[in-house]
Amino acid sequence: MKTGMAKIKPIGYAAEILGYREKTIKIRKPTRLTRLLKFPEKVETQRLIILINDAPATLDSIVTDKDEIRIMQMLGGG
Amino acid sequence: MYGWNGKILRVDLTNKKHTVQTYDAGFATTYIGGRGFATKILWEELPKGTDPLGPENKLVIAAGPLTGLPGPSLGKLVIAAKSPLTGGYGDGNIGTIAAVQMRRAGIDAVVIEGKAEKPVYLYVENEQGYLLSADGIWGETTFETEKRLKEAHGKDVGVLTIGPSGENMVKYATVISQEGRAGGRPGMGAVMGSKKLKAVVFKGTKDIPLADAEGYKRLVNEAYEDIKSRDYYGFWIRQGTMATIEWCNENSVLPTYNFREGVFELHRLIDGYALEAMKVKRRGCPYCNMMCGNVVLDSEGRESELDYENVAMLGSNIGLGHLGKVSVLNRMADELGIDTISLGSCIGFAMEATEKGLIKDGIEWGDYEKAKTLTQDIAYRRGELGSLLAEGVKAASQKIGGDSHRWAMHVKGLEISAYDCHMVPGMALTFATSSIGAHHKEAWVIAWEIKTDRAGYTEAKVDKVIEFQRIRGGMFESLVTCRLPWIELGFELEWYPRLLKAASGMEVSLDYMLYTLADRIYALIRAFWVREYAQNWSRQMDYPPARWFEEPITKGPYKGAVLDKTKFDTLLDMYYSKRGWDNRGIPTKTTLEKLGLTEVAQQLSQYVTLTP
Ligand code: SF4
């Protein structure tokens, strides 16, 4: 089976709670994003924006190799 | 009546008179306060064609029924008048102890008209107004003025003041309080200056009458706890709105080089982490437990209170990637009483005009020293460039000509706040339809667009813009409560009718505030604009600048993006239709009547033909 790397790029608050700003992860087969991300219990995940290759996604979305995942807070914009 | 004091202080500067006007519960619940009061008063009392800088313009300082009470982020008021920058309705909110003191002085609003013979300030104590000489403070900065007024009247008074730019009637002069709280972007400071009114000082010792004092106290304690329990709270306390710099850069919406681009190569040097490294303290509005005023020591060793808008506009938008220097420009603007957003836009405009050869001896991108000098020149209307830019980018572009009107970044004359819209059509619509000209305070839909369908021109986006306008521009601006607990931390809207019920004893539902009050306010403000512009009004007034339609961004992941004019027009049509406005953007007669504005329809039909 082909093994690829997915890139995870949380920014701002999302980077704080995940503890990194960029990470590459081996993906052996299509995987639910929720399996790749470990959020502290308190985090209101519905207030996060998740993009896979710039397209809107959710924690239930399937990630494959070479995908780029960006995660950020649902800011209110001042 | 509980909650509301039921009193408005009327001050006539020309005749040196003041009176206290009372109002009843009907008026209170129909217009709530803040922007609601201001729109009603300005519509009824300013005849069409009123000179914004003439004695007949009226300055309305209005609080809401929760203002001055303990409770999350309730210490705000609205300052409104006909705008000298746009010629339309103008207002701004400001969080300050002056809001608390005004309400404790037994009044909910002050309406100031006329013009003083010599510079004065208004001192208000427990319903009484005193006009006192501003000798010795006229000409001073806002910081120095507040300091002196506190020395004269006590350290607990609340002060709203203008700086030299207000005195010189710079069209985007603001009102400042507490060395960094600012309000009234569309030239409310210039209106004060035109009246020779340097400051308004409030002192109050009265209790605000509460319907259920115990219940209110309980609710407030729960509300504070709710805010503190939010998971984003800790990060918010660290970076506040400054987290938005990184976020906007990542999403290609950070205004850069006069809104040419959405990413800035030096963004790391001005972002929330750069702020954390420099921060010396936090401050903010009264009764707020999520204070967002992050104070740093600037490159001159002085304190400067930063937030996202001023850093983006005086940083990336002018090509300046140095937070200490940006902080100097920001602090200077606060001292001089100039709106930081419009200032950053005007400087960026001048830099682009210099690059294109439309201005001689101008200013290059990122030139900090010249930006400092130019800020002073604008405030004092010194020199050709300072005088030109003191009028705002719309007037400046009309004067220098060329193709500059295509990249003079404003809507209706008000400079656009700090979000590039090449690739967020919904946000472009919010700037286009904001009721004071391009401002983000009434709706900010970028995160929602990115989370759903960034590139789309959909009905759902129009619905979202209107939903946000109802909440932020209607309810929050009339209660005069800060929008940040809701938008940034998810503090639920249901808290507000509950707080209002405990304070006033009245059932004012969320639905009422969102669908009746807010829609009435939007229609009334639109009527104000249409009355002023009459035959010159057209839907063109609701278009964002040509740059976003014509010049693609050249950097970042959305390289090549522009707004689609035809599709934008479709969005605008949908917006008008949902608001019950015709295709010129004018409320129909039926809409006005439905909102209880039959007399407004009658008056408006003297100036334009209303669609039935
Ligand atoms: S969050 Fe900021 S703007 Fe809002 S009330 Fe608190 S200090 Fe003022």
XYZ file of C-alpha atoms and ligand atoms in Angstrom:
698
model
C 0.000 0.000 0.000
C 1.229 3.438 -0.919
C 2.112 5.642 2.060
C 1.881 9.437 1.787
C 2.172 12.425 4.043
C -0.560 14.846 4.997
C 0.338 18.252 6.290
C -1.505 19.783 9.268
C -1.197 23.532 9.761
C -3.070 24.933 12.759
C -2.819 28.672 13.247
C -3.150 30.967 16.244
C -5.295 29.479 18.972
C -5.586 26.173 17.124
C -1.783 25.914 17.130
C -1.779 26.589 20.876
C -4.238 23.842 21.700
C -2.693 21.299 19.388
C 0.809 22.255 20.442
C 2.349 22.672 17.008
C 2.258 24.987 14.027
C 2.966 22.448 11.358
C 3.144 18.698 11.299
C 3.336 16.054 8.624
C 1.650 12.757 9.266
C 1.902 9.446 7.489
C -1.411 8.398 6.027
C -1.628 4.747 5.063
C -5.262 4.806 4.044
C -8.044 7.395 3.917
C -8.614 8.401 7.522
C -11.125 10.508 9.409
C -9.551 13.757 10.459
C -10.798 13.307 14.008
C -8.359 10.397 14.369
C -5.425 12.659 13.560
C -6.238 15.527 15.889
C -6.312 15.426 19.663
C -8.055 18.406 21.178
C -8.282 19.042 24.903
C -11.788 18.251 26.127
C -12.687 21.864 26.846
C -12.235 23.030 23.259
C -15.435 24.051 21.485
C -14.588 22.379 18.190
C -17.682 23.781 16.509
C -15.977 27.177 16.757
C -13.053 25.994 14.665
C -12.681 26.308 10.912
C -11.207 23.293 9.205
C -10.057 23.415 5.614
C -8.692 20.545 3.584
C -6.855 21.833 0.544
C -8.663 25.140 1.131
C -12.089 23.526 0.934
C -14.380 23.598 3.997
C -14.248 20.372 5.968
C -15.203 18.926 9.343
C -13.590 16.621 11.847
C -15.468 13.804 10.144
C -13.915 14.534 6.763
C -11.659 11.942 5.240
C -8.016 12.833 4.799
C -5.738 11.181 2.296
C -2.044 11.535 1.550
C -0.804 14.880 0.210
C -3.779 16.708 1.745
C -3.093 19.959 3.501
C -5.264 20.592 6.530
C -5.587 24.067 8.001
C -7.288 24.686 11.318
C -8.152 28.016 12.849
C -10.476 29.711 15.294
C -13.840 31.004 14.053
C -12.858 34.611 14.680
C -15.413 37.353 15.002
C -13.344 40.053 13.352
C -13.335 42.850 15.926
C -39.454 53.469 34.494
C -36.593 51.150 35.443
C -33.398 50.623 33.474
C -33.751 53.841 31.541
C -33.412 57.185 33.345
C -35.977 58.624 30.940
C -34.055 61.871 30.521
C -32.093 63.529 27.740
C -29.956 66.580 28.372
C -30.299 69.189 25.623
C -27.487 71.706 25.291
C -27.514 74.766 23.044
C -23.974 76.101 22.737
C -24.988 79.240 20.857
C -27.467 80.390 23.484
C -25.620 78.820 26.413
C -28.747 77.031 27.569
C -29.573 73.572 28.671
C -32.796 71.754 29.362
C -33.718 68.272 30.486
C -36.172 66.511 28.221
C -38.088 63.525 29.516
C -39.268 60.584 27.473
C -41.612 57.733 28.209
C -41.528 53.963 28.137
C -43.017 53.925 24.638
C -40.047 55.828 23.212
C -37.643 53.741 25.283
C -38.866 50.384 24.051
C -39.364 51.551 20.478
C -35.802 52.822 20.068
C -34.008 51.169 23.070
C -31.089 53.629 23.186
C -27.728 54.374 21.539
C -28.030 54.186 17.788
C -31.800 53.786 18.039
C -32.145 57.110 19.850
C -29.606 58.818 17.617
C -31.241 57.830 14.322
C -34.655 58.934 15.523
C -33.384 62.293 16.803
C -31.187 63.055 13.798
C -33.839 62.084 11.283
C -36.438 64.286 12.939
C -34.304 67.248 13.857
C -31.788 67.725 11.063
C -33.341 69.234 7.971
C -32.044 68.014 4.626
C -28.886 69.826 3.629
C -27.746 70.572 7.183
C -24.097 71.613 7.107
C -22.306 68.888 9.083
C -19.807 71.445 10.332
C -22.384 74.165 10.911
C -24.050 75.073 14.211
C -27.294 73.390 13.149
C -25.773 69.909 13.101
C -26.519 68.023 16.303
C -24.194 65.765 18.202
C -25.974 62.947 19.982
C -24.227 61.101 22.790
C -26.474 58.208 23.722
C -26.299 55.240 26.059
C -28.593 52.243 26.385
C -30.663 50.829 29.221
C -27.841 48.546 30.381
C -25.065 51.100 30.060
C -23.374 51.958 33.312
C -24.619 48.863 35.056
C -22.250 46.125 36.069
C -22.349 43.385 33.462
C -20.220 42.014 30.669
C -18.906 44.756 28.425
C -21.775 47.158 29.051
C -19.763 50.370 29.465
C -20.280 51.909 26.039
C -22.073 54.780 24.400
C -22.776 55.957 20.856
C -21.732 59.315 19.416
C -23.667 60.331 16.311
C -24.217 63.287 13.990
C -24.457 64.051 10.312
C -21.025 63.134 9.038
C -18.717 65.749 7.517
C -16.792 62.922 5.840
C -19.691 61.238 4.075
C -22.542 63.738 4.130
C -24.736 60.948 5.497
C -25.584 59.469 8.867
C -22.496 58.959 11.009
C -21.872 57.343 14.346
C -19.434 55.329 16.394
C -19.403 53.579 19.717
C -16.857 54.079 22.444
C -16.259 52.164 25.646
C -15.475 54.553 28.445
C -16.110 55.445 32.044
C -17.880 58.500 30.578
C -20.719 56.142 29.627
C -21.062 54.995 33.216
C -20.843 58.505 34.635
C -23.375 59.863 32.151
C -25.934 57.315 33.236
C -25.160 57.897 36.892
C -25.701 61.574 36.228
C -29.337 60.641 35.659
C -29.447 60.996 31.891
C -29.410 58.556 28.998
C -28.328 60.930 26.252
C -26.998 64.401 25.555
C -27.930 66.290 22.405
C -25.663 69.217 21.633
C -26.414 71.876 19.039
C -25.222 75.371 18.139
C -21.707 76.704 18.292
C -19.843 78.285 21.164
C -18.363 81.732 20.671
C -15.086 80.637 22.209
C -13.785 77.144 22.936
C -15.649 75.487 25.793
C -16.145 72.137 27.396
C -19.353 70.762 28.786
C -19.330 69.567 32.367
C -22.339 67.457 33.299
C -23.101 66.585 36.888
C -26.360 64.989 37.965
C -28.575 66.315 35.153
C -27.016 69.748 35.221
C -24.852 71.012 32.373
C -22.214 73.695 32.759
C -20.345 75.292 29.867
C -16.842 76.075 30.992
C -14.009 77.801 29.226
C -11.597 75.568 27.339
C -8.822 78.133 27.619
C -5.662 76.273 28.408
C -6.824 72.959 26.940
C -7.809 74.016 23.422
C -4.884 72.986 21.257
C -3.823 70.220 23.615
C -3.711 66.540 22.784
C -6.469 64.240 23.941
C -4.208 62.674 26.590
C -3.200 65.997 28.071
C -6.746 67.342 27.945
C -8.143 64.371 29.842
C -5.368 64.627 32.400
C -6.083 68.302 33.033
C -9.823 67.807 33.210
C -9.356 65.056 35.755
C -7.113 67.323 37.777
C -9.891 69.919 37.699
C -12.896 67.675 38.342
C -11.579 64.568 40.054
C -9.962 61.385 38.837
C -13.244 59.464 38.620
C -14.960 61.668 36.054
C -15.545 60.365 32.553
C -14.073 62.432 29.736
C -14.797 62.481 26.011
C -12.388 64.760 24.227
C -11.089 65.795 20.845
C -7.521 66.553 19.915
C -6.017 69.019 17.451
C -7.458 67.116 14.492
C -11.000 67.612 15.778
C -10.297 71.277 16.381
C -8.998 71.554 12.812
C -12.026 69.671 11.535
C -10.115 66.848 9.926
C -12.959 64.953 8.328
C -12.186 61.711 10.138
C -11.366 63.159 13.543
C -12.668 60.989 16.347
C -13.574 61.364 19.984
C -11.101 59.848 22.443
C -11.327 58.722 26.044
C -8.917 57.058 28.449
C -5.886 57.414 26.188
C -6.883 55.019 23.488
C -10.596 54.378 23.526
C -11.840 55.954 20.290
C -15.225 56.394 18.687
C -16.944 58.189 15.853
C -14.949 57.314 12.740
C -17.000 59.434 10.309
C -15.737 62.700 11.789
C -17.620 62.969 15.076
C -14.534 64.724 16.475
C -14.707 67.266 13.651
C -18.337 67.977 14.519
C -17.271 68.721 18.096
C -14.460 70.908 16.795
C -16.847 72.841 14.552
C -18.905 73.650 17.634
C -15.785 74.729 19.523
C -16.539 72.001 22.008
C -13.293 70.541 23.288
C -14.663 67.941 25.664
C -17.616 66.592 27.559
C -17.031 65.607 31.166
C -19.502 63.493 33.127
C -19.865 63.005 36.815
C -22.773 61.209 38.393
C -23.676 60.032 41.847
C -27.141 58.616 41.253
C -28.182 55.004 41.189
C -29.632 53.700 37.964
C -33.118 52.430 38.851
C -33.385 48.641 38.559
C -36.570 46.576 38.444
C -35.032 43.518 40.075
C -31.715 44.474 41.636
C -31.088 41.077 43.240
C -32.017 39.139 40.130
C -29.881 41.413 38.015
C -26.877 40.896 40.253
C -27.269 37.116 40.125
C -27.563 37.156 36.370
C -24.513 39.339 35.943
C -22.382 37.051 38.090
C -23.465 34.082 35.997
C -22.779 36.002 32.811
C -19.240 36.894 33.874
C -18.602 33.266 34.780
C -19.962 32.126 31.434
C -17.499 34.374 29.609
C -14.570 33.207 31.697
C -15.441 29.576 31.119
C -15.117 29.839 27.338
C -12.215 27.854 25.993
C -10.903 30.739 23.869
C -10.837 33.087 26.872
C -7.183 32.527 27.834
C -5.853 33.109 24.336
C -8.115 36.129 23.939
C -6.675 37.637 27.115
C -3.191 37.157 25.676
C -3.691 38.524 22.174
C -7.196 40.021 21.962
C -8.025 41.240 18.480
C -4.338 41.125 17.536
C -4.653 37.395 16.834
C -6.473 38.564 13.724
C -3.241 39.685 12.006
C -1.929 36.155 11.572
C -5.410 34.845 10.835
C -6.029 37.434 8.117
C -2.634 36.928 6.553
C -3.191 33.164 6.443
C -6.496 33.773 4.739
C -5.300 36.474 2.333
C -7.500 39.238 3.699
C -4.879 41.368 5.474
C -4.969 44.814 3.827
C -1.553 45.323 2.323
C -0.153 48.164 0.224
C -3.421 50.070 0.063
C -5.544 46.938 -0.307
C -3.629 45.718 -3.329
C -2.813 42.433 -1.646
C -4.137 40.248 1.142
C -0.797 38.977 2.451
C 2.110 40.903 3.931
C 5.643 39.542 3.822
C 6.440 41.070 7.237
C 3.243 40.036 9.001
C 5.113 38.087 11.693
C 6.671 41.336 12.868
C 3.324 42.921 13.645
C 1.179 39.979 14.741
C -0.254 38.828 18.055
C 2.973 37.109 19.073
C 4.962 40.275 18.394
C 2.420 42.020 20.586
C 2.855 39.489 23.393
C 6.581 40.128 23.366
C 6.037 43.865 23.832
C 2.926 44.007 25.984
C 3.141 45.842 29.281
C -0.498 45.817 30.372
C -4.102 45.489 29.368
C -6.902 47.947 29.683
C -10.362 48.406 28.346
C -13.915 49.495 28.839
C -15.676 49.611 32.210
C -17.151 46.382 33.572
C -15.472 44.285 30.918
C -13.895 41.014 32.029
C -12.280 40.308 28.649
C -10.484 43.610 28.165
C -8.939 43.854 24.719
C -6.843 47.020 24.972
C -3.328 45.626 24.767
C -0.804 48.239 25.771
C 2.811 48.172 24.563
C 5.730 50.532 24.863
C 6.239 52.000 21.428
C 9.528 52.822 19.726
C 9.618 56.136 21.572
C 9.073 54.471 24.940
C 5.489 55.653 25.300
C 2.409 53.571 25.981
C 0.239 52.751 22.995
C -2.984 50.735 23.042
C -3.165 48.389 20.079
C -5.831 46.436 18.357
C -6.072 44.658 15.050
C -7.583 47.442 12.969
C -5.029 50.091 13.811
C -2.066 47.736 13.424
C -3.250 46.419 10.065
C -4.029 49.858 8.680
C -0.884 51.558 9.997
C 1.249 48.448 9.410
C 0.677 46.184 6.434
C -1.507 48.678 4.615
C 1.338 51.181 4.458
C 4.111 48.589 4.160
C 5.438 49.077 7.685
C 6.573 45.835 9.321
C 7.718 47.049 12.716
C 5.292 46.889 15.630
C 7.104 49.468 17.751
C 6.889 52.013 14.942
C 3.309 51.135 14.102
C 2.580 51.703 17.795
C 4.049 55.206 17.607
C 1.760 56.097 14.697
C -1.173 54.598 16.564
C -0.429 56.527 19.739
C 0.038 59.746 17.775
C -3.358 59.227 16.132
C -4.966 58.716 19.550
C -3.279 61.792 20.971
C -4.233 63.904 17.977
C -7.727 62.412 17.833
C -7.607 60.930 14.329
C -9.260 57.711 13.296
C -6.515 55.131 12.842
C -8.324 53.226 10.079
C -8.897 56.275 7.906
C -5.409 57.554 8.685
C -3.844 54.288 7.518
C -5.982 54.366 4.418
C -5.046 57.988 3.647
C -1.329 57.332 4.133
C -1.525 54.183 1.991
C -3.367 56.170 -0.662
C -0.650 58.854 -0.601
C 2.059 56.197 -0.933
C 0.394 54.691 -3.958
C -0.215 58.123 -5.468
C 3.486 58.889 -4.989
C 4.491 55.631 -6.638
C 2.236 56.430 -9.586
C 3.535 59.973 -9.917
C 0.242 61.634 -9.023
C 1.785 63.351 -5.998
C 5.173 65.069 -6.076
C 7.438 64.944 -3.022
C 5.104 62.421 -1.514
C 5.856 59.402 0.607
C 7.267 55.963 -0.181
C 5.884 52.653 1.058
C 6.937 51.927 4.624
C 8.534 55.347 5.197
C 8.020 55.617 8.946
C 9.608 59.031 9.512
C 7.555 60.648 6.788
C 4.428 58.860 7.997
C 4.970 60.484 11.402
C 5.342 63.924 9.875
C 2.364 63.333 7.642
C 0.202 62.311 10.604
C 0.997 65.649 12.256
C 0.436 67.506 8.989
C -2.974 65.928 8.590
C -4.003 66.743 12.158
C -2.969 70.375 11.773
C -3.933 70.591 8.077
C -0.361 71.655 7.327
C 1.137 71.728 3.837
C -0.406 70.609 0.590
C -0.378 66.895 1.324
C -1.584 67.202 4.926
C -4.471 69.423 3.846
C -5.343 67.125 0.970
C -5.462 64.009 3.123
C -7.356 65.708 5.958
C -10.389 65.521 3.671
C -10.286 61.723 3.354
C -9.424 59.496 0.384
C -12.588 60.155 -1.595
C -12.063 63.916 -1.709
C -8.310 63.468 -2.169
C -8.829 61.242 -5.197
C -11.236 63.748 -6.723
C -8.576 66.381 -6.323
C -5.530 64.543 -7.641
C -7.436 62.854 -10.461
C -5.868 60.271 -12.729
C -7.251 56.832 -12.036
C -6.971 57.332 -8.276
C -10.712 56.998 -7.723
C -10.314 53.317 -8.597
C -8.009 52.719 -5.629
C -9.328 55.308 -3.179
C -10.500 52.654 -0.722
C -13.818 53.832 0.653
C -17.550 53.292 0.427
C -19.753 56.402 0.632
C -16.678 58.386 1.617
C -15.755 56.356 4.713
C -12.428 54.565 4.414
C -12.679 50.787 4.434
C -11.629 49.066 7.606
C -8.914 46.464 7.685
C -10.117 43.561 5.510
C -9.208 42.994 1.895
C -12.181 41.680 -0.057
C -10.733 40.465 -3.368
C -11.732 36.957 -2.335
C -14.593 37.397 0.153
C -17.694 38.675 -1.663
C -19.894 38.523 1.425
C -17.566 40.872 3.286
C -17.549 43.207 0.284
C -21.329 43.290 0.593
C -21.110 44.171 4.282
C -18.802 47.090 3.563
C -21.052 48.162 0.705
C -24.193 48.189 2.814
C -22.851 49.260 6.212
C -24.996 52.133 7.370
C -22.208 54.661 7.963
C -20.017 53.803 4.950
C -17.413 51.048 4.873
C -17.116 49.722 8.391
C -16.849 46.230 9.836
C -18.701 46.891 13.062
C -22.119 45.900 11.758
C -21.240 42.637 10.105
C -18.126 40.572 9.702
C -18.746 37.454 7.699
C -15.254 36.444 6.586
C -14.853 33.502 8.963
C -18.300 32.241 8.042
C -17.507 32.587 4.331
C -14.272 30.660 4.712
C -15.990 27.965 6.743
C -18.735 27.514 4.152
C -18.230 28.735 0.598
C -15.609 31.400 0.276
C -15.876 32.162 -3.415
C -19.659 31.913 -3.652
C -22.140 34.701 -4.373
C -25.019 33.011 -2.665
C -28.305 33.880 -1.069
C -26.998 32.357 2.151
C -24.303 35.043 2.257
C -26.853 37.794 1.901
C -28.869 36.234 4.710
C -25.750 36.081 6.882
C -24.888 39.722 6.238
C -28.399 40.802 7.208
C -28.424 38.521 10.252
C -25.168 40.053 11.484
C -26.334 43.577 10.741
C -29.455 42.976 12.785
C -27.470 41.663 15.732
C -24.444 43.919 15.634
C -25.661 47.060 13.898
C -29.162 46.958 15.333
C -29.302 45.293 18.730
C -25.773 45.810 20.065
C -25.523 49.393 18.819
C -28.838 50.275 20.449
C -28.260 48.501 23.729
C -24.741 49.857 23.270
C -23.122 46.678 24.426
C -19.866 45.353 23.105
C -20.200 42.756 20.357
C -16.966 40.964 21.254
C -18.281 38.628 23.997
C -20.708 37.195 21.443
C -18.561 37.142 18.342
C -15.269 36.126 19.867
C -16.241 33.925 22.787
C -19.677 32.665 21.850
C -21.542 34.373 24.728
C -25.163 33.714 23.748
C -27.493 36.451 22.548
C -30.235 35.268 24.907
C -28.350 36.901 27.776
C -29.309 40.362 26.564
C -33.129 40.219 26.829
C -32.660 38.512 30.205
C -30.403 41.290 31.461
C -32.795 43.876 30.066
C -35.760 42.244 31.780
C -34.010 42.214 35.156
C -32.885 45.816 34.742
C -36.044 47.338 33.312
C -38.783 44.894 34.211
C -39.803 44.918 30.561
C -40.065 41.967 28.233
C -38.175 43.075 25.166
C -37.668 39.949 23.126
C -34.694 39.056 21.026
C -37.009 38.811 18.033
C -38.247 42.325 18.618
C -34.721 43.707 18.785
C -33.546 41.817 15.718
C -36.504 41.996 13.379
C -38.347 45.149 14.331
C -35.927 47.494 16.066
C -32.929 46.660 13.882
C -34.852 46.719 10.611
C -36.459 50.007 11.587
C -33.066 51.498 12.347
C -31.595 50.302 9.047
C -34.542 51.721 7.103
C -34.371 54.999 8.982
C -30.640 55.403 8.447
C -31.069 54.566 4.778
C -33.843 57.164 4.589
C -31.452 59.705 6.120
C -28.882 59.059 3.380
C -31.453 59.148 0.603
C -32.956 62.379 1.903
C -29.498 63.979 1.861
C -28.452 62.718 -1.559
C -31.952 62.771 -3.103
C -31.633 62.756 -6.897
C -27.915 62.030 -6.606
C -28.573 58.813 -4.721
C -28.075 55.611 -6.709
C -27.050 52.039 -6.112
C -23.535 53.104 -7.091
C -23.316 54.408 -3.528
C -23.413 50.779 -2.412
C -20.471 49.599 -4.495
C -17.046 48.832 -3.104
C -14.093 50.415 -4.901
C -13.118 49.417 -8.442
C -9.789 47.956 -7.284
C -11.467 44.827 -5.913
C -13.245 44.190 -9.213
C -10.442 45.063 -11.575
C -7.020 44.395 -10.083
C -6.336 40.812 -9.063
C -4.176 40.144 -6.046
C -0.730 39.019 -7.156
C 0.490 37.106 -4.110
C -0.529 34.274 -1.833
C -2.775 31.272 -2.340
C -5.513 33.333 -3.984
C -3.273 35.004 -6.524
C -5.418 36.176 -9.422
C -8.602 36.644 -7.387
C -10.971 39.557 -8.049
C -14.597 40.187 -7.272
C -17.066 39.554 -10.078
C -19.063 42.716 -10.748
C -22.075 41.011 -12.283
C -22.330 38.519 -9.477
C -21.840 41.249 -6.894
C -24.783 43.085 -8.443
C -26.856 39.962 -7.996
C -25.882 39.861 -4.305
C -26.838 43.504 -3.943
C -30.200 42.902 -5.619
C -30.879 40.038 -3.238
C -29.869 42.205 -0.305
C -32.222 45.006 -1.356
C -35.063 42.625 -1.946
C -34.689 40.951 1.459
C -34.605 44.332 3.154
C -37.706 45.488 1.288
C -35.771 48.136 -0.597
C -36.092 48.792 -4.332
C -33.343 48.291 -6.882
C -31.920 51.729 -6.130
C -31.459 50.668 -2.521
C -34.318 52.851 -1.284
C -36.840 51.396 1.190
C -40.230 50.974 -0.444
C -43.275 52.758 0.909
C -44.685 49.439 2.081
C -41.498 48.598 3.974
C -41.423 51.950 5.722
C -45.066 51.689 6.679
C -44.634 48.161 7.941
C -41.838 49.355 10.228
C -43.974 52.134 11.659
C -42.234 54.798 9.574
C -45.208 56.190 7.657
C -44.160 59.790 8.298
C -40.680 58.998 7.077
C -42.175 57.696 3.828
C -44.191 60.884 3.445
C -41.168 63.077 3.945
C -38.896 61.006 1.769
C -41.332 61.110 -1.107
C -40.723 64.865 -1.325
C -37.197 64.109 -2.522
C -37.407 60.852 -4.454
C -40.181 58.825 -5.963
C -40.828 55.940 -3.622
C -41.588 52.508 -4.988
C -44.965 51.433 -3.580
S -13.941 43.486 24.760
Fe -12.689 45.299 24.375
S -14.041 46.738 23.253
Fe -15.339 45.150 24.225
S -15.956 46.036 26.161
Fe -14.120 44.795 26.538
S -12.403 46.226 26.372
Fe -14.192 47.203 25.445
